[in-house]
Coordinates of C-alpha atoms in Angstrom, one line a residue:
Chain A
M1 CA -63.4 180.0 63.1
T2 CA -65.9 179.6 60.4
N3 CA -63.3 179.8 57.7
P4 CA -62.9 175.5 56.2
R5 CA -59.9 177.2 53.8
A6 CA -58.2 179.0 56.8
D7 CA -54.4 178.5 57.3
R8 CA -54.5 176.7 60.5
V9 CA -57.5 174.8 59.5
R10 CA -55.7 173.2 56.5
D11 CA -52.4 172.6 59.1
V12 CA -54.9 170.4 61.4
A13 CA -56.4 168.3 58.4
K14 CA -52.5 167.6 57.7
L15 CA -52.7 165.1 60.5
V16 CA -55.2 162.9 58.7
G17 CA -52.2 161.8 56.7
R18 CA -49.3 159.7 57.8
P19 CA -46.8 162.5 56.7
G20 CA -48.4 165.4 58.2
R21 CA -48.8 163.1 61.7
L22 CA -44.7 162.2 61.3
K23 CA -43.7 165.9 60.4
R24 CA -45.3 167.3 63.6
R25 CA -45.4 164.2 65.5
Q26 CA -49.0 164.8 66.5
F27 CA -52.5 163.1 65.8
L28 CA -56.4 163.5 66.0
A29 CA -58.5 162.7 68.9
E30 CA -62.1 163.4 67.7
G31 CA -65.4 163.2 69.4
P32 CA -66.4 164.1 72.9
Q33 CA -65.1 160.6 74.6
A34 CA -61.5 160.5 73.0
V35 CA -61.3 164.1 74.0
R36 CA -62.6 163.7 77.4
E37 CA -59.7 160.7 77.6
A38 CA -57.4 163.0 75.9
L39 CA -57.6 165.9 78.4
R40 CA -57.6 163.6 81.4
A41 CA -54.7 162.2 80.1
H42 CA -53.3 165.6 79.5
N43 CA -53.9 167.1 83.0
D44 CA -52.5 163.7 84.7
C45 CA -49.3 164.3 82.7
L46 CA -49.1 167.7 83.5
A47 CA -49.6 166.9 87.4
A48 CA -46.7 164.7 87.2
G49 CA -44.5 166.8 85.6
G50 CA -44.7 165.4 82.1
T51 CA -45.4 167.4 78.8
A52 CA -48.7 168.3 77.2
V53 CA -50.7 165.7 75.6
V54 CA -53.2 168.2 73.8
E55 CA -51.8 170.8 72.1
A56 CA -55.3 172.4 70.7
L57 CA -58.9 171.9 71.3
Y58 CA -61.3 173.0 68.3
A59 CA -65.0 172.6 69.1
T60 CA -68.6 173.6 68.2
V61 CA -70.9 175.8 70.4
E62 CA -73.4 173.5 70.6
C63 CA -70.9 170.5 71.5
L64 CA -69.6 172.4 74.3
K65 CA -73.2 173.0 75.4
K66 CA -73.9 169.0 75.6
Y67 CA -70.3 168.0 77.1
P68 CA -69.9 171.1 79.2
E69 CA -67.1 168.9 81.1
L70 CA -64.8 169.8 78.0
L71 CA -65.0 173.4 79.1
E72 CA -64.3 172.6 82.9
A73 CA -61.0 169.8 81.8
A74 CA -59.9 172.7 79.4
P75 CA -58.7 175.5 82.1
G76 CA -56.7 173.5 84.6
S77 CA -55.1 172.2 81.4
R78 CA -53.7 175.5 80.2
L79 CA -55.8 174.8 77.2
Q80 CA -57.6 177.5 74.9
V81 CA -60.9 175.8 73.6
R82 CA -60.9 177.5 70.0
I83 CA -65.0 177.8 69.0
A84 CA -65.2 176.1 65.6
S85 CA -68.0 176.0 63.1
E86 CA -69.4 172.4 61.7
M87 CA -67.7 172.9 58.5
V88 CA -64.5 174.2 60.0
L89 CA -64.4 170.8 62.1
A90 CA -65.4 168.5 58.9
A91 CA -62.5 170.3 57.2
M92 CA -60.2 169.0 59.9
T93 CA -61.2 165.5 59.9
D94 CA -62.0 162.7 57.4
T95 CA -65.2 162.3 59.1
V96 CA -68.5 162.7 57.9
S97 CA -70.0 163.9 61.1
P98 CA -66.7 164.6 63.6
Q99 CA -69.2 165.1 66.8
G100 CA -68.4 168.7 67.3
V101 CA -65.0 168.5 69.1
V102 CA -61.4 167.6 67.9
A103 CA -57.9 168.0 69.6
V104 CA -54.5 168.3 68.3
C105 CA -52.6 165.7 70.5
N106 CA -48.9 165.2 70.6
F107 CA -47.7 161.3 70.2
V108 CA -48.2 159.4 73.3
D109 CA -45.7 156.3 72.4
V110 CA -43.2 155.5 74.9
P111 CA -39.6 153.5 74.2
L112 CA -39.9 150.0 75.4
A113 CA -37.2 150.5 78.2
E114 CA -39.8 152.6 79.9
V115 CA -42.1 149.6 79.3
I116 CA -40.2 147.3 80.8
A117 CA -38.9 149.5 83.8
A118 CA -42.4 149.7 84.8
K119 CA -42.4 146.0 86.0
P120 CA -45.3 145.0 83.7
K121 CA -46.9 142.0 84.4
L122 CA -49.7 141.6 80.9
I123 CA -48.4 142.8 77.4
A124 CA -50.0 142.6 74.1
M125 CA -47.8 143.2 71.2
L126 CA -49.2 143.2 67.3
C127 CA -47.2 141.8 64.9
R128 CA -47.7 143.2 61.1
V129 CA -51.4 144.1 61.9
Q130 CA -52.6 145.9 59.3
D131 CA -56.4 146.8 59.7
P132 CA -56.9 150.3 61.7
G133 CA -60.1 149.2 63.1
N134 CA -58.3 145.5 64.5
A135 CA -55.3 147.3 66.2
G136 CA -57.6 149.9 68.1
T137 CA -59.9 147.4 69.1
V138 CA -57.3 145.1 70.3
L139 CA -55.7 148.4 72.2
R140 CA -59.1 148.9 73.6
A141 CA -59.5 144.9 74.7
A142 CA -56.2 145.1 76.2
D143 CA -57.1 148.2 78.0
A144 CA -60.1 146.5 79.1
A145 CA -58.2 143.3 80.5
G146 CA -55.9 145.7 82.7
A147 CA -52.9 144.8 80.1
D148 CA -49.8 147.3 81.4
A149 CA -49.0 148.2 77.8
V150 CA -49.3 147.5 73.9
I151 CA -46.4 147.0 71.4
F152 CA -46.9 147.4 67.9
S153 CA -44.2 145.8 65.5
H154 CA -42.3 147.4 63.0
S155 CA -44.6 147.0 59.9
S156 CA -48.2 147.3 61.6
V157 CA -50.9 149.9 60.6
D158 CA -50.1 153.3 62.4
I159 CA -52.0 153.8 65.7
Y160 CA -52.5 157.2 65.1
N161 CA -54.5 156.7 62.0
P162 CA -57.6 158.5 62.6
K163 CA -59.8 155.5 62.1
A164 CA -57.8 153.5 64.5
V165 CA -57.6 156.1 67.0
R166 CA -62.0 156.1 66.7
S167 CA -61.8 152.6 67.5
T168 CA -59.7 152.6 70.6
A169 CA -62.4 154.6 72.2
G170 CA -60.0 156.3 74.1
S171 CA -57.8 153.9 75.5
I172 CA -55.0 155.1 73.4
F173 CA -54.6 157.4 76.3
H174 CA -55.1 155.1 79.1
L175 CA -52.0 152.8 78.6
P176 CA -48.3 153.0 77.6
I177 CA -48.0 152.2 73.8
V178 CA -44.8 151.2 71.9
L179 CA -44.5 151.4 68.0
G180 CA -42.4 150.2 65.3
A181 CA -40.8 147.6 67.5
E182 CA -38.5 144.9 66.1
L183 CA -39.9 141.6 67.4
P184 CA -36.3 139.9 68.4
E185 CA -35.5 143.3 70.3
V186 CA -38.5 142.7 72.5
V187 CA -38.4 139.3 72.7
E188 CA -34.8 139.6 74.2
A189 CA -36.0 142.7 76.5
V190 CA -38.9 141.0 77.8
K191 CA -37.5 137.7 78.6
A192 CA -34.7 139.2 80.6
A193 CA -37.3 141.3 82.6
G194 CA -38.9 137.4 83.7
I195 CA -42.1 137.5 81.4
G196 CA -43.1 134.8 79.5
I197 CA -44.2 134.8 75.8
L198 CA -47.2 133.2 74.4
A199 CA -47.9 133.2 71.1
A200 CA -51.8 133.0 69.9
D201 CA -52.1 130.7 67.1
G202 CA -55.2 129.0 65.8
Y203 CA -52.9 125.6 65.3
G204 CA -51.0 126.2 68.8
Q205 CA -49.7 122.8 70.8
L206 CA -51.7 124.4 74.1
N207 CA -55.5 124.7 74.6
L208 CA -56.3 128.1 76.1
D209 CA -59.5 126.7 77.8
L210 CA -56.6 124.0 79.6
L211 CA -54.3 126.4 81.1
Q212 CA -57.4 128.3 82.3
D213 CA -58.7 125.2 84.0
E214 CA -54.8 124.6 85.4
S215 CA -55.3 128.2 86.7
A216 CA -58.4 127.5 88.3
A217 CA -57.0 124.4 90.1
R218 CA -54.6 126.2 91.6
S219 CA -56.3 128.6 93.1
F220 CA -58.2 125.6 95.0
D221 CA -55.2 124.2 95.9
Q222 CA -54.7 121.5 93.3
E223 CA -51.4 119.7 92.4
I224 CA -51.1 120.2 88.4
P225 CA -48.3 117.5 87.6
D226 CA -47.9 118.3 84.5
A227 CA -48.4 122.1 84.2
M228 CA -47.7 123.6 81.1
Y229 CA -47.7 127.5 81.9
D230 CA -49.3 129.2 84.6
L231 CA -51.6 132.3 83.4
A232 CA -50.7 134.2 86.5
E233 CA -47.1 135.0 85.5
P234 CA -46.1 138.0 83.7
T235 CA -47.0 137.3 80.3
M236 CA -46.6 138.6 77.0
W237 CA -49.0 137.9 74.2
L238 CA -48.5 137.7 70.7
F239 CA -50.7 138.3 67.8
G240 CA -50.2 138.1 64.2
N241 CA -51.6 139.5 61.0
E242 CA -55.0 139.3 60.4
A243 CA -55.3 137.5 57.3
Q244 CA -52.1 134.9 58.0
G245 CA -51.6 135.0 61.9
L246 CA -48.2 135.2 63.3
A247 CA -45.0 133.9 60.7
G248 CA -43.1 130.7 61.8
E249 CA -40.1 132.7 62.9
E250 CA -42.3 135.0 64.9
K251 CA -43.9 131.8 66.6
A252 CA -40.9 130.3 67.3
L253 CA -39.5 133.4 69.6
A254 CA -42.7 132.6 71.8
D255 CA -42.4 130.1 75.1
H256 CA -45.4 128.4 73.7
R257 CA -47.8 128.6 70.9
V258 CA -51.6 128.8 72.4
A259 CA -54.8 128.1 70.5
V260 CA -58.1 129.4 71.4
P261 CA -60.4 126.4 71.2
V262 CA -63.1 126.6 68.7
Y263 CA -66.0 125.0 69.9
G264 CA -68.2 125.6 67.0
A265 CA -67.7 125.2 63.1
A266 CA -65.9 128.3 62.5
E267 CA -62.7 127.8 61.0
S268 CA -60.9 130.7 63.2
L269 CA -61.4 133.7 65.6
N270 CA -61.0 137.0 64.1
L271 CA -58.3 139.0 65.6
G272 CA -60.1 141.3 68.3
T273 CA -62.2 137.9 69.4
A274 CA -59.1 135.9 69.5
A275 CA -57.2 138.5 71.6
T276 CA -60.2 139.3 74.0
V277 CA -60.2 135.7 74.9
C278 CA -56.2 135.5 75.5
L279 CA -55.8 138.9 77.5
Y280 CA -59.2 138.3 79.9
A281 CA -57.6 134.4 80.4
S282 CA -54.4 136.0 81.8
A283 CA -56.4 139.0 83.2
R284 CA -58.3 136.6 85.4
A285 CA -55.4 134.3 86.5
Q286 CA -53.5 137.1 87.3
R287 CA -55.9 138.4 89.7
R288 CA -57.2 135.2 91.2
L289 CA -54.2 133.9 92.4
H290 CA -51.9 137.4 93.7
Chain B
M1 CA -70.0 135.5 31.0
T2 CA -68.2 138.8 30.3
N3 CA -70.6 141.5 29.9
P4 CA -71.1 143.2 33.1
R5 CA -74.3 144.6 31.5
A6 CA -76.4 141.2 30.9
D7 CA -79.6 140.9 32.6
R8 CA -78.1 138.0 34.4
V9 CA -75.4 139.9 35.9
R10 CA -77.9 142.8 36.9
D11 CA -80.1 140.5 38.5
V12 CA -77.6 138.8 40.8
A13 CA -76.3 142.4 41.6
K14 CA -80.2 143.4 42.7
L15 CA -79.0 141.3 46.0
V16 CA -76.4 143.8 47.2
G17 CA -79.6 145.6 48.1
R18 CA -82.3 144.9 50.7
P19 CA -85.2 145.2 48.9
G20 CA -83.8 142.9 45.9
R21 CA -83.0 140.4 48.6
L22 CA -86.3 140.6 50.2
K23 CA -88.2 140.2 47.1
R24 CA -86.2 136.8 45.7
R25 CA -85.5 135.7 49.7
Q26 CA -81.9 135.3 48.4
F27 CA -78.3 136.6 49.2
L28 CA -74.8 136.9 48.1
A29 CA -71.7 134.7 49.6
E30 CA -68.3 136.2 48.1
G31 CA -64.9 135.1 48.3
P32 CA -63.5 131.5 48.3
Q33 CA -64.2 130.9 52.1
A34 CA -67.7 132.1 52.6
V35 CA -68.6 130.1 49.3
R36 CA -66.7 127.0 50.3
E37 CA -69.1 127.0 53.7
A38 CA -71.7 127.5 51.6
L39 CA -71.5 124.9 49.4
R40 CA -71.0 122.6 52.5
A41 CA -74.1 123.9 54.2
H42 CA -76.0 123.0 50.5
N43 CA -74.4 119.3 50.4
D44 CA -75.3 118.8 53.7
C45 CA -78.7 120.3 53.5
L46 CA -79.2 118.2 50.2
A47 CA -78.2 115.2 51.7
A48 CA -80.5 115.1 54.6
G49 CA -83.5 115.6 52.6
G50 CA -83.5 119.4 52.8
T51 CA -83.5 122.1 50.0
A52 CA -81.0 124.0 48.0
V53 CA -78.5 126.5 50.1
V54 CA -76.7 127.3 47.2
E55 CA -78.9 128.4 43.5
A56 CA -75.9 129.8 41.4
L57 CA -71.9 130.0 41.4
Y58 CA -70.0 132.7 39.5
A59 CA -66.5 132.0 39.5
T60 CA -63.2 133.3 37.3
V61 CA -61.1 130.7 35.8
E62 CA -58.1 131.8 37.7
C63 CA -60.2 131.3 41.3
L64 CA -61.1 127.9 40.2
K65 CA -57.7 126.9 39.4
K66 CA -56.5 128.4 43.0
Y67 CA -59.5 126.9 44.6
P68 CA -60.1 123.6 42.6
E69 CA -62.1 122.6 46.0
L70 CA -64.8 124.7 44.4
L71 CA -65.3 122.7 41.4
E72 CA -65.0 119.4 43.1
A73 CA -67.9 120.6 45.7
A74 CA -70.5 121.8 42.6
P75 CA -71.0 118.4 40.9
G76 CA -72.7 116.5 44.2
S77 CA -74.3 119.6 44.9
R78 CA -76.1 119.5 41.2
L79 CA -74.5 122.6 40.4
Q80 CA -73.1 124.3 37.7
V81 CA -70.4 126.7 37.9
R82 CA -70.6 129.4 35.5
I83 CA -67.5 131.0 34.5
A84 CA -67.3 134.7 34.9
S85 CA -64.9 137.4 34.2
E86 CA -63.7 139.7 36.6
M87 CA -65.7 142.5 35.6
V88 CA -68.9 140.5 35.5
L89 CA -68.2 139.5 39.6
A90 CA -67.5 143.0 40.0
A91 CA -70.6 144.1 39.0
M92 CA -72.5 141.9 40.6
T93 CA -71.2 142.8 44.3
D94 CA -70.5 145.8 46.2
T95 CA -66.4 145.1 46.8
V96 CA -63.7 146.3 44.9
S97 CA -62.1 143.0 45.0
P98 CA -65.0 140.0 45.2
Q99 CA -61.9 137.5 44.9
G100 CA -63.2 135.8 42.2
V101 CA -66.4 133.9 43.4
V102 CA -69.8 134.4 44.2
A103 CA -72.5 132.0 45.2
V104 CA -76.3 133.2 45.5
C105 CA -78.0 131.8 48.0
N106 CA -81.3 131.3 49.6
F107 CA -82.2 132.3 53.1
V108 CA -80.9 130.3 55.5
D109 CA -83.0 131.7 58.7
V110 CA -85.5 129.1 60.3
P111 CA -88.4 129.6 62.8
L112 CA -87.8 130.0 66.7
A113 CA -90.0 127.0 67.8
E114 CA -87.2 125.1 65.2
V115 CA -84.5 126.6 67.7
I116 CA -86.3 125.4 70.6
A117 CA -87.1 122.1 69.4
A118 CA -83.7 121.7 69.3
K119 CA -83.1 121.6 72.8
P120 CA -80.5 124.3 72.7
K121 CA -77.6 124.9 75.7
L122 CA -76.1 128.0 74.3
I123 CA -78.1 130.7 72.2
A124 CA -76.7 134.5 71.7
M125 CA -79.8 137.1 70.9
L126 CA -78.8 140.4 69.5
C127 CA -81.1 143.2 70.3
R128 CA -81.2 146.7 68.0
V129 CA -77.8 145.8 67.0
Q130 CA -76.9 148.2 63.7
D131 CA -73.7 147.7 62.3
P132 CA -73.4 144.7 59.8
G133 CA -69.3 144.3 60.8
N134 CA -70.6 144.1 64.2
A135 CA -73.1 141.5 63.5
G136 CA -71.5 139.4 61.4
T137 CA -68.6 139.2 63.9
V138 CA -70.8 138.3 67.2
L139 CA -72.2 135.5 64.8
R140 CA -69.2 134.2 64.0
A141 CA -67.9 134.6 67.9
A142 CA -71.0 132.7 68.4
D143 CA -70.2 129.9 66.0
A144 CA -66.3 129.6 67.5
A145 CA -68.2 129.4 71.0
G146 CA -70.1 126.4 69.5
A147 CA -73.6 128.3 70.2
D148 CA -76.9 126.5 69.3
A149 CA -78.6 129.6 67.7
V150 CA -78.1 133.0 67.1
I151 CA -81.2 135.4 66.9
F152 CA -81.5 138.9 66.2
S153 CA -84.6 141.2 67.1
H154 CA -86.9 142.6 64.7
S155 CA -85.1 146.1 64.0
S156 CA -81.2 145.0 63.8
V157 CA -78.9 145.1 60.7
D158 CA -79.8 142.7 58.1
I159 CA -77.7 139.7 58.6
Y160 CA -77.9 138.7 54.4
N161 CA -76.3 142.4 54.1
P162 CA -73.0 141.7 51.9
K163 CA -70.9 143.2 54.6
A164 CA -72.5 141.2 57.5
V165 CA -72.1 138.1 55.6
R166 CA -68.3 138.9 54.9
S167 CA -67.6 139.7 58.6
T168 CA -69.2 136.0 59.5
A169 CA -66.3 134.4 57.3
G170 CA -69.1 131.5 56.9
S171 CA -70.6 131.2 59.9
I172 CA -73.8 132.5 58.8
F173 CA -73.9 128.9 57.1
H174 CA -72.8 126.8 60.1
L175 CA -75.4 127.8 63.0
P176 CA -78.9 128.3 62.7
I177 CA -80.3 132.1 62.8
V178 CA -83.7 133.4 63.5
L179 CA -84.2 137.0 62.0
G180 CA -87.1 139.6 63.1
A181 CA -87.8 138.2 66.6
E182 CA -89.6 139.9 69.1
L183 CA -88.0 140.2 72.5
P184 CA -90.8 139.2 74.7
E185 CA -91.7 136.2 72.6
V186 CA -88.2 134.8 72.3
V187 CA -88.2 135.0 76.3
E188 CA -91.3 133.4 76.6
A189 CA -90.5 130.3 74.4
V190 CA -87.2 130.1 75.7
K191 CA -88.3 130.5 79.6
A192 CA -90.5 127.6 78.8
A193 CA -88.2 125.3 77.5
G194 CA -86.2 126.0 80.8
I195 CA -83.4 127.9 79.7
G196 CA -81.9 130.9 81.8
I197 CA -81.5 134.4 80.4
L198 CA -78.7 136.7 81.2
A199 CA -78.4 140.1 79.9
A200 CA -74.9 141.4 79.2
D201 CA -74.4 144.9 80.6
G202 CA -72.0 147.2 81.7
Y203 CA -74.0 148.2 84.8
G204 CA -74.8 144.6 85.7
Q205 CA -74.6 143.7 89.4
L206 CA -73.4 140.2 88.7
N207 CA -69.6 140.1 87.2
L208 CA -68.7 137.2 85.1
D209 CA -65.6 136.7 86.7
L210 CA -67.5 135.5 89.7
L211 CA -69.7 133.2 88.0
Q212 CA -66.8 131.8 86.2
D213 CA -65.0 131.6 89.8
E214 CA -68.0 129.8 90.8
S215 CA -68.2 127.5 87.9
A216 CA -64.7 126.4 88.5
A217 CA -65.5 125.9 92.2
R218 CA -68.0 123.2 91.2
S219 CA -65.9 121.6 89.1
F220 CA -63.4 121.0 92.1
D221 CA -66.9 119.8 94.3
Q222 CA -66.7 123.2 96.1
E223 CA -69.7 124.1 97.7
I224 CA -71.2 127.6 96.6
P225 CA -73.5 128.8 99.7
D226 CA -75.1 131.8 97.6
A227 CA -74.8 130.7 94.1
M228 CA -76.6 133.1 91.8
Y229 CA -76.0 131.7 88.6
D230 CA -74.7 128.2 87.2
L231 CA -73.1 129.1 83.6
A232 CA -73.4 125.2 83.1
E233 CA -76.9 125.9 82.9
P234 CA -78.9 126.3 79.4
T235 CA -78.5 129.8 78.9
M236 CA -79.3 132.7 76.2
W237 CA -77.4 135.8 76.3
L238 CA -78.9 139.1 75.2
F239 CA -76.9 141.4 73.8
G240 CA -77.9 145.1 72.8
N241 CA -77.0 148.0 70.5
E242 CA -73.7 149.1 70.0
A243 CA -73.7 152.6 71.3
Q244 CA -76.7 152.6 74.0
G245 CA -76.3 148.8 75.3
L246 CA -79.7 147.2 76.1
A247 CA -82.9 149.3 76.6
G248 CA -84.2 149.1 80.3
E249 CA -87.5 146.9 79.1
E250 CA -85.2 144.5 77.4
K251 CA -82.9 144.2 80.7
A252 CA -85.8 143.5 82.9
L253 CA -86.9 140.3 80.5
A254 CA -83.5 138.6 81.6
D255 CA -83.3 136.9 85.1
H256 CA -79.9 138.5 85.7
R257 CA -78.1 141.5 84.3
V258 CA -74.1 140.5 84.0
A259 CA -71.3 142.8 83.6
V260 CA -67.6 142.0 81.9
P261 CA -65.5 143.2 84.5
V262 CA -63.3 146.1 83.2
Y263 CA -60.0 145.9 84.4
G264 CA -58.1 148.8 83.1
A265 CA -59.2 152.4 82.3
A266 CA -61.4 151.5 79.4
E267 CA -65.4 152.9 79.9
S268 CA -66.3 149.7 78.4
L269 CA -65.7 146.7 75.8
N270 CA -66.9 146.8 71.9
L271 CA -70.0 144.7 71.5
G272 CA -68.0 142.1 69.8
T273 CA -65.3 141.8 72.6
A274 CA -68.1 141.5 74.9
A275 CA -70.1 138.9 73.3
T276 CA -67.4 137.2 72.9
V277 CA -66.1 136.8 76.5
C278 CA -69.7 136.0 77.7
L279 CA -70.3 133.0 75.1
Y280 CA -66.8 131.6 75.7
A281 CA -67.4 131.9 79.7
S282 CA -70.9 130.2 78.8
A283 CA -69.1 127.5 76.6
R284 CA -66.2 126.6 78.9
A285 CA -68.4 126.3 82.1
Q286 CA -71.1 123.8 79.7
R287 CA -68.1 121.6 78.5
R288 CA -66.3 121.5 81.8
L289 CA -69.5 120.1 83.6
H290 CA -71.2 118.0 81.2

């Protein structure tokens, strides 16, 4: 493919915008890392009797020479790699340099019930997060911390936005995501499943380091007389909008409001930083005791 | 001031670019939060017999009404607030919406010797970090973790870049920064001061959670037979370029290479996330034991 104005190229390019994505229920994964993870998810999904993740794959000859594993993954995945020029790939995406490969992927989000049925131990829920980079960064951090799912509230940024997908560095294909969720419904389902709910809140009454110290003490069989919350328990963390944090009514739905301590003069932590510290605190506690 | 083409406006606008900043050794702080922190640093510095941090302050009437504390800070700081139009402020900065206030600040970096003389317990050093947002995010996380200084290597992005300054959310005024440092010289000075050096490295032989568990064990008077490193000791963390990480010769200068464990399928953590987890691990250990 060498004509950047071909109908097929225009069709792919429509996935850069939200209306195009919603219409086809497809999105774009760009670059060797994201595409490799997409193909892995695709093969795993087909092997488990599921549906296709990757619908089409476009790459330059140079990219396939440099990353031959993309060619190796494709046959098993019943996919044909279509060779395209740099100009065609640039026309398909919103990046100056799409790194030579683009995959058209089917939406990968799942219903909330599917997440709950899998008995999750660690969930991150993002409420009204607006920046695609932040959303992707938190998804990637949740993946690294071994979270079982990430839930995005109703009025959050679209995680299928190309910038958000890039920020996940492939993590969008690693763990279940739920989109457009209503917080009260999520809280009801999560509580019914016996999962505790912690709101990350700079003004929270509980200090995350206190909870971590209590968790460490438990692992040395120390008595915790007035334990506030056991981080080793199945937990859903709530994270709020990057500018305003969680709203009062959102915090009220949590069991506790927990602050990441600020030791220096910083007014607050940014969203990705705070979410990382919270999720890793739970991940460590859950792995130490069980 | 209403003329966006006035000489003074052009002079301020030159600070958006690196040559202009280097020539005048000044940079821009934009928005109420950053300017408030700049004024606080300015007043503290003058009170301690130091030199001015803020040289000039430009704000819209609307901004001063909304944030009257900017006016209150200014008299004590021997500064005159110059009222400017939105168009003038837009012409001074590279942002679409400069949020109504801009401060011209003198460079705040200090020599390495000054940092060492203050007997630091926690230092973050960034080696060849290229993205202004990443550099600012790590500086902000270091501030939150109570670090005593942040050192940027010779070929790092300019922390005075407006995007980097914005990402620090005011933290650039909170703790000492050293710029243009040569790693071998820093390592020599830091080692001579008895400070341990840990390289953050996804392939590191030490697991950060192991070090944290050892630290927790110490606080419960447990014996640590084969302790690798005590996180409570004065420590400098080395963080590498966001794409390639630390180079082999950079890692070789550290006492240990330490990996943040990845529990899920993520290939790695992004720089800001990894730095946060490492710095908070040290901060907790140092506060628990001392």
